[in-house]
Each structure stands twice: as C-alpha cells, then as structure tokens.
Short mmCIF file of C-alpha atoms in Angstrom, two decimals:
data_model
loop_
_atom_site.label_atom_id
_atom_site.label_comp_id
_atom_site.label_asym_id
_atom_site.label_seq_id
_atom_site.Cartn_x
_atom_site.Cartn_y
_atom_site.Cartn_z
CA MET I 1 1.70 1.77 5.72
CA PRO I 2 5.37 2.58 6.42
CA LEU I 3 6.08 5.81 8.25
CA PRO I 4 7.54 8.55 6.05
CA THR I 5 11.02 9.66 7.00
CA ASN I 6 10.35 13.39 7.02
CA PRO I 7 12.61 14.83 9.75
CA LEU I 8 11.05 17.82 11.53
CA GLN I 9 13.05 18.64 14.63
CA MET I 10 12.27 17.82 18.33
CA VAL I 11 13.41 15.94 21.64
CA HIS I 12 13.04 14.32 25.18
CA LEU I 13 14.81 14.91 28.44
CA GLY I 14 15.31 13.06 31.72
CA PRO I 15 17.99 11.94 34.11
CA ARG I 16 20.58 9.72 32.52
CA LYS I 17 20.40 6.12 33.69
CA LYS I 18 23.26 3.74 33.15
CA ARG I 19 22.24 0.64 31.25
CA PRO I 20 24.01 -2.48 30.08
CA ARG I 21 25.83 -1.96 26.80
CA GLN I 22 24.32 -3.90 23.96
CA MET I 23 26.81 -5.78 21.87
CA GLY I 24 26.41 -8.04 18.89
CA ALA I 25 23.71 -7.50 16.28
CA SER I 26 22.63 -4.14 17.70
CA MET I 27 26.09 -2.74 16.99
CA VAL I 28 26.00 -3.69 13.31
CA CYS I 29 25.74 -0.56 11.13
CA PRO I 30 24.54 -0.30 7.55
CA PRO I 31 27.26 0.00 4.91
CA HIS I 32 28.39 3.48 3.91
CA ASP I 33 29.71 4.70 0.58
CA ILE I 34 33.51 4.86 0.51
CA LYS I 35 34.73 8.15 -0.97
CA PHE I 36 38.47 7.69 -0.42
CA GLN I 37 39.46 4.31 -1.84
CA ASP I 38 43.21 4.85 -1.49
CA LEU I 39 43.02 5.07 2.30
CA ALA I 40 42.41 2.17 4.68
CA LEU I 41 42.16 3.18 8.33
CA TYR I 42 42.57 1.10 11.43
CA ILE I 43 41.61 2.71 14.77
CA LEU I 44 43.64 1.38 17.68
CA GLU I 45 41.59 0.27 20.67
CA LYS I 46 44.54 0.54 23.10
CA LYS I 47 43.84 3.31 25.69
CA MET I 48 40.62 4.14 23.82
CA GLY I 49 38.17 1.38 24.69
CA THR I 50 35.75 -0.73 22.66
CA THR I 51 32.73 1.59 22.71
CA ARG I 52 34.69 4.75 21.96
CA ARG I 53 36.47 3.01 19.10
CA ALA I 54 33.14 1.83 17.65
CA PHE I 55 31.80 5.38 17.94
CA LEU I 56 34.74 6.86 15.99
CA MET I 57 34.60 4.08 13.38
CA GLU I 58 30.93 4.79 12.68
CA LEU I 59 31.54 8.56 12.42
CA ALA I 60 34.42 8.06 10.00
CA ARG I 61 32.42 5.65 7.85
CA ARG I 62 29.57 8.15 7.68
CA LYS I 63 32.06 10.65 6.24
CA GLY I 64 33.09 8.23 3.50
CA PHE I 65 36.31 6.85 5.01
CA ARG I 66 37.25 3.20 4.67
CA VAL I 67 37.69 1.85 8.19
CA GLU I 68 38.75 -1.75 8.65
CA ASP I 69 37.74 -3.86 11.64
CA GLU I 70 40.91 -5.97 11.51
CA LEU I 71 44.58 -5.12 11.09
CA SER I 72 46.11 -6.26 7.80
CA ASP I 73 48.79 -5.38 5.25
CA SER I 74 46.23 -3.29 3.34
CA ILE I 75 46.06 -0.71 6.16
CA THR I 76 47.54 2.67 5.19
CA HIS I 77 46.77 4.69 8.35
CA ILE I 78 46.70 3.64 12.00
CA VAL I 79 44.93 6.14 14.24
CA ALA I 80 45.60 6.15 17.99
CA GLU I 81 44.59 8.24 20.99
CA ASN I 82 46.72 8.96 24.07
CA ASN I 83 49.49 6.70 22.71
CA SER I 84 53.09 7.68 21.97
CA GLY I 85 54.75 6.63 18.76
CA SER I 86 56.94 4.12 20.59
CA GLU I 87 53.87 2.56 22.22
CA VAL I 88 52.20 2.12 18.85
CA LEU I 89 55.37 0.65 17.34
CA GLU I 90 55.71 -1.76 20.25
CA TRP I 91 52.09 -2.79 19.80
CA LEU I 92 52.67 -3.28 16.07
CA GLN I 93 55.59 -5.63 16.72
CA GLY I 94 53.28 -7.78 18.80
CA GLN I 95 50.88 -7.97 15.85
CA ASN I 96 53.53 -9.34 13.49
CA LEU I 97 52.97 -6.36 11.19
CA LYS I 98 56.10 -4.48 10.24
CA ALA I 99 55.83 -0.71 10.01
CA SER I 100 56.79 0.45 6.53
CA SER I 101 57.46 3.89 5.12
CA GLN I 102 54.02 3.78 3.50
CA LEU I 103 52.18 3.27 6.79
CA GLU I 104 51.09 6.42 8.65
CA LEU I 105 50.86 6.30 12.46
CA LEU I 106 48.64 9.23 13.36
CA ASP I 107 47.10 10.90 16.37
CA VAL I 108 43.30 10.94 16.51
CA SER I 109 43.42 14.71 15.91
CA TRP I 110 44.12 13.98 12.22
CA LEU I 111 40.94 11.90 11.94
CA ILE I 112 38.85 14.55 13.72
CA GLU I 113 40.14 17.32 11.42
CA SER I 114 39.57 15.11 8.37
CA MET I 115 35.98 14.34 9.35
CA ALA I 116 35.33 18.05 9.93
CA ALA I 117 36.76 18.87 6.49
CA GLY I 118 34.88 16.02 4.83
CA ARG I 119 38.12 14.72 3.29
CA PRO I 120 41.54 13.48 4.42
CA VAL I 121 43.60 16.51 5.48
CA GLU I 122 47.34 16.69 4.91
CA THR I 123 49.35 14.89 7.58
CA THR I 124 51.79 17.21 9.33
CA GLY I 125 54.16 16.94 12.25
CA LYS I 126 51.43 17.66 14.76
CA HIS I 127 49.50 14.61 13.51
CA GLN I 128 52.33 12.10 13.08
CA LEU I 129 53.19 9.92 16.06
CA VAL I 130 56.51 9.08 14.41
CA LYS I 131 58.40 10.27 11.36
CA ARG I 132 57.55 8.53 8.12
CA ASP I 133 61.08 7.12 7.99
CA TYR I 134 60.69 4.85 11.00
CA SER I 135 64.29 3.67 10.83
CA ALA I 136 65.53 7.19 11.52
CA SER I 137 64.37 7.24 15.12
CA PRO I 138 64.46 4.05 17.18
CA ASN I 139 62.40 5.47 20.03
CA PRO I 140 60.21 8.31 18.70
CA GLU I 141 57.74 9.98 21.00
CA LEU I 142 54.39 11.60 20.42
CA GLN I 143 54.66 15.19 19.29
CA LYS I 144 52.36 17.26 21.39
CA THR I 145 49.48 18.81 19.47
CA PRO I 146 48.62 22.36 20.50
CA PRO I 147 45.04 22.63 21.79
CA LEU I 148 42.43 23.68 19.25
CA VAL I 149 41.66 27.36 19.74
CA ILE I 150 37.97 28.01 19.29
CA LYS I 151 36.33 31.41 19.22
CA LYS I 152 33.59 31.96 21.77
CA ILE I 153 30.41 30.42 20.37
CA SER I 154 27.33 32.64 20.42
CA GLN I 155 24.00 31.45 21.76
CA TYR I 156 22.40 33.07 18.69
CA ALA I 157 22.36 31.21 15.37
CA CYS I 158 22.52 34.58 13.58
CA GLN I 159 26.06 34.99 14.96
CA ARG I 160 27.18 31.53 13.85
CA ARG I 161 27.96 30.36 10.32
CA THR I 162 26.24 27.02 9.74
CA THR I 163 26.80 25.25 6.45
CA LEU I 164 25.36 21.90 5.33
CA ASN I 165 28.59 20.19 6.50
CA ASN I 166 27.34 18.79 9.82
CA CYS I 167 30.19 17.20 11.81
CA ASN I 168 27.84 16.05 14.59
CA GLN I 169 24.94 14.42 12.76
CA ILE I 170 24.86 11.43 15.10
CA PHE I 171 23.89 13.86 17.91
CA THR I 172 21.73 16.31 15.97
CA ASP I 173 19.62 13.52 14.45
CA ALA I 174 18.87 12.32 18.00
CA PHE I 175 18.05 15.84 19.20
CA GLU I 176 15.67 16.41 16.30
CA VAL I 177 13.73 13.24 17.03
CA LEU I 178 13.38 14.24 20.68
CA ALA I 179 12.44 17.82 19.77
CA GLU I 180 9.78 16.58 17.36
CA ASN I 181 8.33 14.36 20.05
CA TYR I 182 8.04 17.36 22.39
CA GLU I 183 6.42 19.39 19.62
CA PHE I 184 3.85 16.64 19.19
CA ARG I 185 3.20 16.88 22.96
CA GLU I 186 3.07 20.69 22.75
CA ASN I 187 5.93 21.07 25.21
CA GLU I 188 7.53 24.18 23.77
CA VAL I 189 10.22 24.56 26.45
CA PHE I 190 11.81 21.15 25.94
CA CYS I 191 11.24 21.31 22.19
CA LEU I 192 13.21 24.57 21.92
CA ALA I 193 15.93 23.24 24.23
CA PHE I 194 16.75 20.40 21.87
CA MET I 195 16.28 22.47 18.72
CA ARG I 196 18.78 25.04 20.01
CA ALA I 197 21.18 22.26 21.00
CA ALA I 198 20.95 20.71 17.53
CA SER I 199 21.46 24.13 15.97
CA VAL I 200 24.65 24.95 17.87
CA LEU I 201 26.16 21.50 17.24
CA LYS I 202 25.53 21.87 13.50
CA SER I 203 27.70 25.00 13.49
CA LEU I 204 30.74 23.35 15.09
CA PRO I 205 33.78 22.83 12.83
CA PHE I 206 34.75 19.68 14.75
CA THR I 207 33.17 16.41 15.89
CA ILE I 208 32.38 15.93 19.57
CA ILE I 209 34.05 12.73 20.74
CA SER I 210 34.14 13.28 24.52
CA MET I 211 32.20 15.27 27.11
CA LYS I 212 35.25 17.51 27.50
CA ASP I 213 34.56 18.76 23.97
CA THR I 214 31.22 20.23 25.12
CA GLU I 215 32.83 22.66 27.58
CA GLY I 216 32.06 26.28 26.74
CA ILE I 217 29.40 25.42 24.15
CA PRO I 218 26.13 27.30 24.81
CA CYS I 219 22.59 25.87 24.66
CA LEU I 220 23.59 22.47 26.04
CA GLU I 221 21.43 21.97 29.10
CA ASP I 222 22.02 19.11 31.53
CA LYS I 223 19.42 16.84 29.94
CA VAL I 224 20.91 17.51 26.51
CA LYS I 225 24.35 16.57 27.81
CA CYS I 226 22.92 13.33 29.19
CA VAL I 227 21.93 12.34 25.66
CA ILE I 228 25.35 13.31 24.29
CA GLU I 229 27.11 11.29 26.99
CA GLU I 230 24.98 8.22 26.35
CA ILE I 231 25.62 8.34 22.60
CA ILE I 232 29.38 8.70 23.18
CA GLU I 233 29.43 5.75 25.58
CA ASP I 234 26.84 3.44 24.02
CA GLY I 235 26.57 4.57 20.40
CA GLU I 236 22.86 5.40 20.72
CA SER I 237 20.31 7.12 22.95
CA SER I 238 17.83 5.00 24.91
CA GLU I 239 15.42 7.97 24.93
CA VAL I 240 15.49 8.29 21.16
CA LYS I 241 15.01 4.53 20.80
CA ALA I 242 11.97 4.70 23.12
CA VAL I 243 10.48 7.63 21.19
CA LEU I 244 10.90 5.93 17.81
CA ASN I 245 9.05 2.89 19.18
CA ASP I 246 6.32 4.97 20.84
CA GLU I 247 2.89 4.44 19.26
CA ARG I 248 1.80 8.05 19.81
CA TYR I 249 4.95 9.45 18.20
CA GLN I 250 4.64 7.08 15.23
CA SER I 251 0.97 8.02 14.74
CA PHE I 252 1.59 11.77 14.93
CA LYS I 253 4.55 11.42 12.56
CA LEU I 254 2.29 9.64 10.09
CA PHE I 255 -0.74 11.93 10.45
CA THR I 256 1.24 15.19 10.17
CA SER I 257 2.87 13.90 6.99
CA VAL I 258 -0.49 14.56 5.30
CA PHE I 259 -0.60 18.08 3.83
CA GLY I 260 -3.02 20.20 5.86
CA VAL I 261 -2.98 18.06 9.01
CA GLY I 262 -1.69 19.67 12.21
CA LEU I 263 -1.34 18.68 15.84
CA LYS I 264 -5.00 19.18 16.83
CA THR I 265 -6.27 16.96 14.01
CA SER I 266 -3.60 14.38 14.78
CA GLU I 267 -4.60 14.37 18.45
CA LYS I 268 -8.26 13.89 17.47
CA TRP I 269 -7.52 10.97 15.14
CA PHE I 270 -5.22 9.34 17.70
CA ARG I 271 -7.87 9.58 20.44
CA MET I 272 -10.40 8.06 18.02
CA GLY I 273 -8.12 5.03 17.82
CA TYR I 274 -6.79 5.50 14.29
CA ARG I 275 -3.27 4.32 13.55
CA THR I 276 -3.26 4.12 9.72
CA LEU I 277 -4.22 6.57 6.97
CA ASN I 278 -6.32 4.01 5.12
CA LYS I 279 -8.80 3.69 7.99
CA ILE I 280 -9.03 7.46 8.27
CA LYS I 281 -9.80 7.82 4.56
CA LEU I 282 -12.49 5.13 4.78
CA ASP I 283 -14.32 6.82 7.68
CA LYS I 284 -17.28 8.57 6.03
CA THR I 285 -18.08 10.53 9.22
CA LEU I 286 -14.85 12.53 9.05
CA LYS I 287 -14.81 15.83 7.22
CA PHE I 288 -11.60 16.99 5.54
CA THR I 289 -10.50 20.51 4.60
CA PRO I 290 -9.62 21.22 0.95
CA MET I 291 -5.91 21.04 1.87
CA GLN I 292 -6.36 17.69 3.62
CA LYS I 293 -8.27 16.32 0.63
CA ALA I 294 -5.35 17.33 -1.60
CA GLY I 295 -2.95 15.86 0.96
CA PHE I 296 -4.63 12.45 0.75
CA LEU I 297 -5.15 12.60 -3.02
CA TYR I 298 -1.47 13.34 -3.77
CA TYR I 299 0.01 11.76 -0.63
CA GLU I 300 2.74 9.68 -2.27
CA ASP I 301 3.91 12.64 -4.34
CA LEU I 302 3.89 15.14 -1.47
CA VAL I 303 5.82 12.98 1.02
CA SER I 304 8.55 12.23 -1.52
CA CYS I 305 11.57 14.52 -1.69
CA VAL I 306 11.73 17.37 -4.18
CA THR I 307 15.06 17.46 -6.01
CA ARG I 308 16.84 20.63 -7.03
CA ALA I 309 16.19 19.77 -10.69
CA GLU I 310 12.46 19.52 -9.93
CA ALA I 311 12.61 22.80 -8.01
CA GLU I 312 14.27 24.52 -10.97
CA ALA I 313 11.60 23.13 -13.30
CA VAL I 314 8.88 24.46 -10.97
CA CYS I 315 10.68 27.81 -10.92
CA MET I 316 10.30 28.10 -14.69
CA LEU I 317 6.58 27.33 -14.42
CA VAL I 318 6.11 29.94 -11.69
CA LYS I 319 7.99 32.60 -13.65
CA GLU I 320 6.00 31.83 -16.78
CA ALA I 321 2.71 32.18 -14.92
CA VAL I 322 3.70 35.33 -12.97
CA TRP I 323 5.16 37.09 -16.00
CA ALA I 324 1.93 36.50 -17.90
CA PHE I 325 0.30 39.03 -15.54
CA LEU I 326 3.28 41.05 -14.20
CA PRO I 327 6.08 41.08 -16.82
CA GLU I 328 8.45 43.13 -14.61
CA ALA I 329 8.10 40.97 -11.51
CA PHE I 330 11.09 39.43 -9.75
CA VAL I 331 10.66 35.76 -8.78
CA THR I 332 13.18 34.39 -6.27
CA MET I 333 13.40 30.83 -4.96
CA THR I 334 13.77 30.96 -1.18
CA GLY I 335 13.75 28.38 1.62
CA GLY I 336 16.13 25.44 1.79
CA PHE I 337 17.05 25.53 -1.89
CA ARG I 338 18.35 29.10 -1.52
CA ARG I 339 20.43 27.84 1.41
CA GLY I 340 22.10 25.29 -0.89
CA LYS I 341 20.09 22.17 -0.13
CA LYS I 342 19.88 19.54 -2.85
CA ILE I 343 16.51 18.15 -1.74
CA GLY I 344 13.48 19.51 0.10
CA HIS I 345 9.81 18.85 0.73
CA ASP I 346 8.36 21.97 -0.89
CA VAL I 347 9.49 24.96 -2.94
CA ASP I 348 9.07 28.56 -1.77
CA PHE I 349 9.02 31.62 -4.03
CA LEU I 350 9.08 35.34 -3.27
CA ILE I 351 7.37 37.53 -5.86
CA THR I 352 7.72 41.30 -6.03
CA SER I 353 7.43 43.94 -8.75
CA PRO I 354 8.77 47.52 -8.70
CA GLY I 355 5.92 48.95 -10.74
CA SER I 356 2.97 47.06 -9.25
CA THR I 357 -0.02 48.65 -7.55
CA ASP I 358 -1.83 47.35 -4.47
CA GLU I 359 -4.51 45.99 -6.78
CA ASP I 360 -1.91 44.17 -8.90
CA GLU I 361 -0.45 42.54 -5.80
CA GLU I 362 -3.86 41.49 -4.47
CA GLN I 363 -4.97 39.97 -7.78
CA LEU I 364 -1.74 38.27 -8.89
CA LEU I 365 -1.89 35.06 -6.84
CA PRO I 366 -5.58 34.32 -7.59
CA LYS I 367 -4.82 34.83 -11.29
CA VAL I 368 -1.82 32.48 -11.16
CA ILE I 369 -3.80 29.83 -9.28
CA ASN I 370 -6.70 30.07 -11.74
CA LEU I 371 -4.26 29.67 -14.62
CA TRP I 372 -2.78 26.55 -13.04
CA GLU I 373 -6.22 25.20 -12.21
CA ARG I 374 -7.22 25.37 -15.87
CA LYS I 375 -4.00 23.59 -16.85
CA ARG I 376 -4.59 20.96 -14.15
CA VAL I 377 -8.04 20.20 -15.51
CA ASP I 378 -6.68 19.90 -19.04
CA SER I 379 -3.84 17.72 -17.77
CA GLY I 380 -6.35 15.57 -15.89
CA LYS I 381 -8.26 14.89 -19.09
CA CYS I 382 -5.07 13.81 -20.82
CA SER I 383 -3.91 11.68 -17.89
CA GLN I 384 -7.15 9.74 -17.94
CA GLN I 385 -6.23 8.63 -21.44
CA GLU I 386 -2.45 8.30 -21.08
CA GLY I 387 -1.90 7.65 -17.37
CA LYS I 388 -0.39 10.06 -14.84
CA THR I 389 2.73 11.71 -16.27
CA TRP I 390 3.30 14.43 -13.66
CA LYS I 391 4.18 14.84 -9.99
CA ALA I 392 2.36 16.93 -7.40
CA ILE I 393 4.70 19.32 -5.56
CA ARG I 394 3.85 21.72 -2.77
CA VAL I 395 4.65 25.29 -3.81
CA ASP I 396 4.42 28.33 -1.51
CA LEU I 397 4.00 31.68 -3.27
CA VAL I 398 4.61 34.90 -1.32
CA MET I 399 3.76 38.28 -2.81
CA CYS I 400 5.27 41.31 -1.10
CA PRO I 401 5.50 45.07 -1.79
CA TYR I 402 8.73 45.97 -3.56
CA GLU I 403 9.97 48.27 -0.77
CA ARG I 404 9.73 45.39 1.73
CA ARG I 405 11.40 42.75 -0.43
CA ALA I 406 14.62 42.58 1.65
CA PHE I 407 12.73 41.75 4.85
CA ALA I 408 10.58 39.16 3.08
CA LEU I 409 13.62 37.56 1.42
CA LEU I 410 15.46 37.32 4.74
CA GLY I 411 12.44 35.88 6.54
CA TRP I 412 11.55 33.30 3.90
CA THR I 413 15.10 32.05 3.38
CA GLY I 414 15.29 30.46 6.86
CA SER I 415 16.28 28.23 8.44
CA ARG I 416 13.55 28.26 11.07
CA GLN I 417 16.02 28.33 13.97
CA PHE I 418 18.14 30.99 12.28
CA GLU I 419 15.07 33.23 11.90
CA ARG I 420 13.98 32.58 15.49
CA ASP I 421 17.37 33.58 16.84
CA LEU I 422 17.63 36.58 14.52
CA ARG I 423 14.39 38.00 15.90
CA ARG I 424 15.34 37.06 19.47
CA TYR I 425 18.67 38.85 18.99
CA ALA I 426 16.94 41.94 17.62
CA THR I 427 14.60 42.06 20.63
CA HIS I 428 17.01 41.27 23.47
CA GLU I 429 20.29 42.74 22.21
CA ARG I 430 19.22 45.69 20.03
CA LYS I 431 15.77 46.65 21.35
CA MET I 432 14.30 46.25 17.87
CA ILE I 433 11.39 44.31 16.40
CA LEU I 434 12.06 42.32 13.22
CA ASP I 435 9.56 40.41 11.09
CA ASN I 436 9.04 39.55 7.42
CA HIS I 437 7.82 43.07 6.68
CA ALA I 438 9.95 45.56 8.59
CA LEU I 439 12.53 46.41 11.26
CA TYR I 440 11.39 48.76 14.03
CA ASP I 441 13.79 50.53 16.40
CA LYS I 442 11.98 50.85 19.75
CA THR I 443 14.59 53.30 21.11
CA LYS I 444 14.41 55.74 18.18
CA LYS I 445 10.73 54.87 17.54
CA ILE I 446 11.27 54.62 13.78
CA PHE I 447 11.10 51.99 11.04
CA LEU I 448 14.49 51.33 9.49
CA LYS I 449 14.61 51.07 5.70
CA ALA I 450 16.64 48.42 3.87
CA GLU I 451 17.19 47.70 0.18
CA SER I 452 19.03 44.41 0.82
CA GLU I 453 19.63 41.72 3.41
CA GLU I 454 23.10 43.17 4.03
CA GLU I 455 21.52 46.45 5.19
CA ILE I 456 19.29 44.61 7.67
CA PHE I 457 22.30 42.84 9.19
CA ALA I 458 24.08 46.20 9.37
CA HIS I 459 21.12 47.80 11.19
CA LEU I 460 21.34 44.97 13.74
CA GLY I 461 25.10 45.35 14.14
CA LEU I 462 25.70 41.83 12.81
CA ASP I 463 28.23 40.48 10.34
CA TYR I 464 26.47 39.47 7.14
CA ILE I 465 25.86 35.74 6.85
CA GLU I 466 25.38 34.24 3.40
CA PRO I 467 22.23 32.16 2.75
CA TRP I 468 24.22 28.88 2.58
CA GLU I 469 25.61 29.66 6.06
CA ARG I 470 22.14 29.85 7.65
CA ASN I 471 21.43 26.10 7.87
CA ALA I 472 20.90 26.28 11.62
#
C-alpha cells in the first residue's frame, strides 16, 4: 500500500559530510505549472556555478516562472550574479545573440524579490545591469544594489508574521521530514530544533540562496545549517533521503496515518514485524480501540485532504446540529482553515453560548453525536441500496464557557508552533501562564480577563497577529 503523503513536521542532525555531487537523472525535476507565460528567464552560470544555478532554477520554477535551460531568441530576461552589465554584454556577443531593447539584463536580486512576492516585481535601476536602451551606453556597469535591511528576527513565532507564502519551502520540507523522524524516535530535543528552524524560515520575506543569508537568523543550530548548506550545494539533503528510505520511518508514517494510532501502537506493530496495514487488519489477535476501528473502516476517506468547500459544508452540518439544542450558540471554524489554508486533514470547531448553563455545556456534545449517529445509521441503510454517496471527515468539536471563548479561540487556531512559542513567551518573557482556558499573571497573582484575542495579545505586550499570519 503506498504511503500517504501527510506531512507532520520533524528532522535529523549530524555532522555534514561532503559527498560526490550526483548529476544526470537525479537532477531531473518534475514539471511545474507556469504562471507567467510572457516571461522567459535564463539564469547565467558565469560566476555562479552549475549547482547554484540549478538550485535557483528549481526555486523559480516552483514559484511558477518559466526558466529555460538553453539561451534562445525567446528569452526575455537574463539573470546574472556578481556580473557587471558589460560582462554580460560581452558574454552575449560570444553567444551570437544580440541584445535588444526588449531583453532585460537583471541582477539576481530581481529574481529573489520576485520569488518572495510570488510574481515578477517591477524592474528598477537597482535591478538592471544596463539601461534598457543598450545603444545609449557602450560600456555600462553594474549599479550597486543597497543591502537588504532586515529587522531583527525574533526567536518567538508569536513575534513574527508568517503567511502561507513560504519562500523557503525547499528547506522547510526537509526540516519537517527530519523533525517527524525524531518525533517517531521520541527525541524531543532534535524534533523541536528542526521544527523551530522550519518555523523561522517560513516567516522570512526572502529566499535563502547562500549561507551568508542565514547570518543573524535565530533557531538555526549548527546541524540545521549543515542541512541548509548541503541543499544549497547539492540540491538535496542526504539525511532526508536516508530518512525517506528508512523502513522504520516509512512504517511509522503509515501506521500513524490511521486515525487513533499513536507512537506506542506504531512501535508495537513495528516490533511485531508488520509493515503493511492489510496484515495488521487480518491479525485476529490484535485488539483495536473504537477510534482505530473507525480509522481502518474509513481509512481512504480520512487520509485524503479536506477541501475548504468540504469544510464549509461540514460547518453547515455542525451549526444545524448545535442550533437544534442551543439556538444562541456561536460556532466558529478554527485550525488551519481559519488561518487561510485551502486544504486540511480535519476540521475544528469552537462552540460557545452566552446563555448556556454548565448542564447545557456538558450535554451538548453527546446530544450532537447521538443526532449524527442516528443519521449515520439511516444513511448506512440507504448506502447499502444505492452505494456509498458520502465521505468520512474527521471533525473536532470543542465546547467552552462563553467567558473563556477568547482563550479557546486563540489556542485552537494554531499553528502548533505558534501556540508553543506564544506560551513559551508568556512564561519566559512576561512571567505569565497561558493555556486554552485562561491567562495567569504570576507576579500580580491574578487571572487576566479578555473578551477577544486582541486583548490577550495586549496583556502579553505583543502586537496583534492576524490568524492568517500565524502559519508558523
């Protein structure tokens, strides 16, 4: 059975070892969708090197740019690094390609800014190696680009704005594989090291293309930098490659994809010699929890992605069921969808009602589940006659007292690393304790009230960060 591609987030460390660079088939990348058809880029290898050029080409293609391997008359932009305009023009003459007024000769800074913006940015004097009218200056020189001024980056995700526009996915994907592997091995220290590294790189407004770019960035330990350096030089990480081919990692990835299966169960099945789900299901000596039974029964549905349209449809079903028992209740979709994600693996809802009693809150979820259970049984009878016409989706329902709704909303919105750092910040920087229920000031020895997320940020002395900026 193929392994599901459900990215958690983990990593591996170790001293960097130089290895021969693999050329040929291993360098071939899958095709990417071209978003900007009017542009055709050619990245100059001169003073850049083969591997670095291949690295930038792959990054640009991931962002939707059309990057050509060979120079031709169709090229609209030539991108160079550490070359003056006259050097590029001299090189062009040797290629028998005449520079025209339509051809842009640009410094690599233009490409980096464009990839960060997710679109081609306007070319200005600081980007252009020569003026567009090449005949006007017979010997133009590179206009110096002022260094990019970057504000000091905080070690805490709650002080960084992290959108879904990840300029460093080639690195963060590697970190998350390694972090997941350490989670499977219950090595919390290394797991957190790579998760924090992935988190800070996701917040950067630029793409790392050299080790110099990592200077001043927090949470990048030596072993993390070894992985970055290897990817820059070789286009991939040997550690990540080894992890992806590791039988234990593959087995744990597969086992934990079953709803209700954690690390202890995965370890048990792996030690028993199981490597596929089919053999586990056929073993009559194994006992499964109700969640695991549901996980196997609806496996294909639960490992597939939930779209925003499906999440919105589920939201209507949840509201309908909740309002049948608590008409004044507020139902809010939280989790990744509140942070702006278009797909997820489950749907989380926060339920609260201003006029509810403790008894109402205790009885609501059992009532909703019983209602759905009756509908499921009725649906099952119909599906036996008509065939399955529905999809199983994991839904998390959280009921909280109305006066604690702000804390619950903040806690259940995520991301996981954002929440971790928010609580770490509260403890270490403000001497407070924050959880999904309350905020306690240890100095004043009082609980601080909040009617909104903004008030919680204010109590902590933090600038408010919108939900879609918490994708840490």
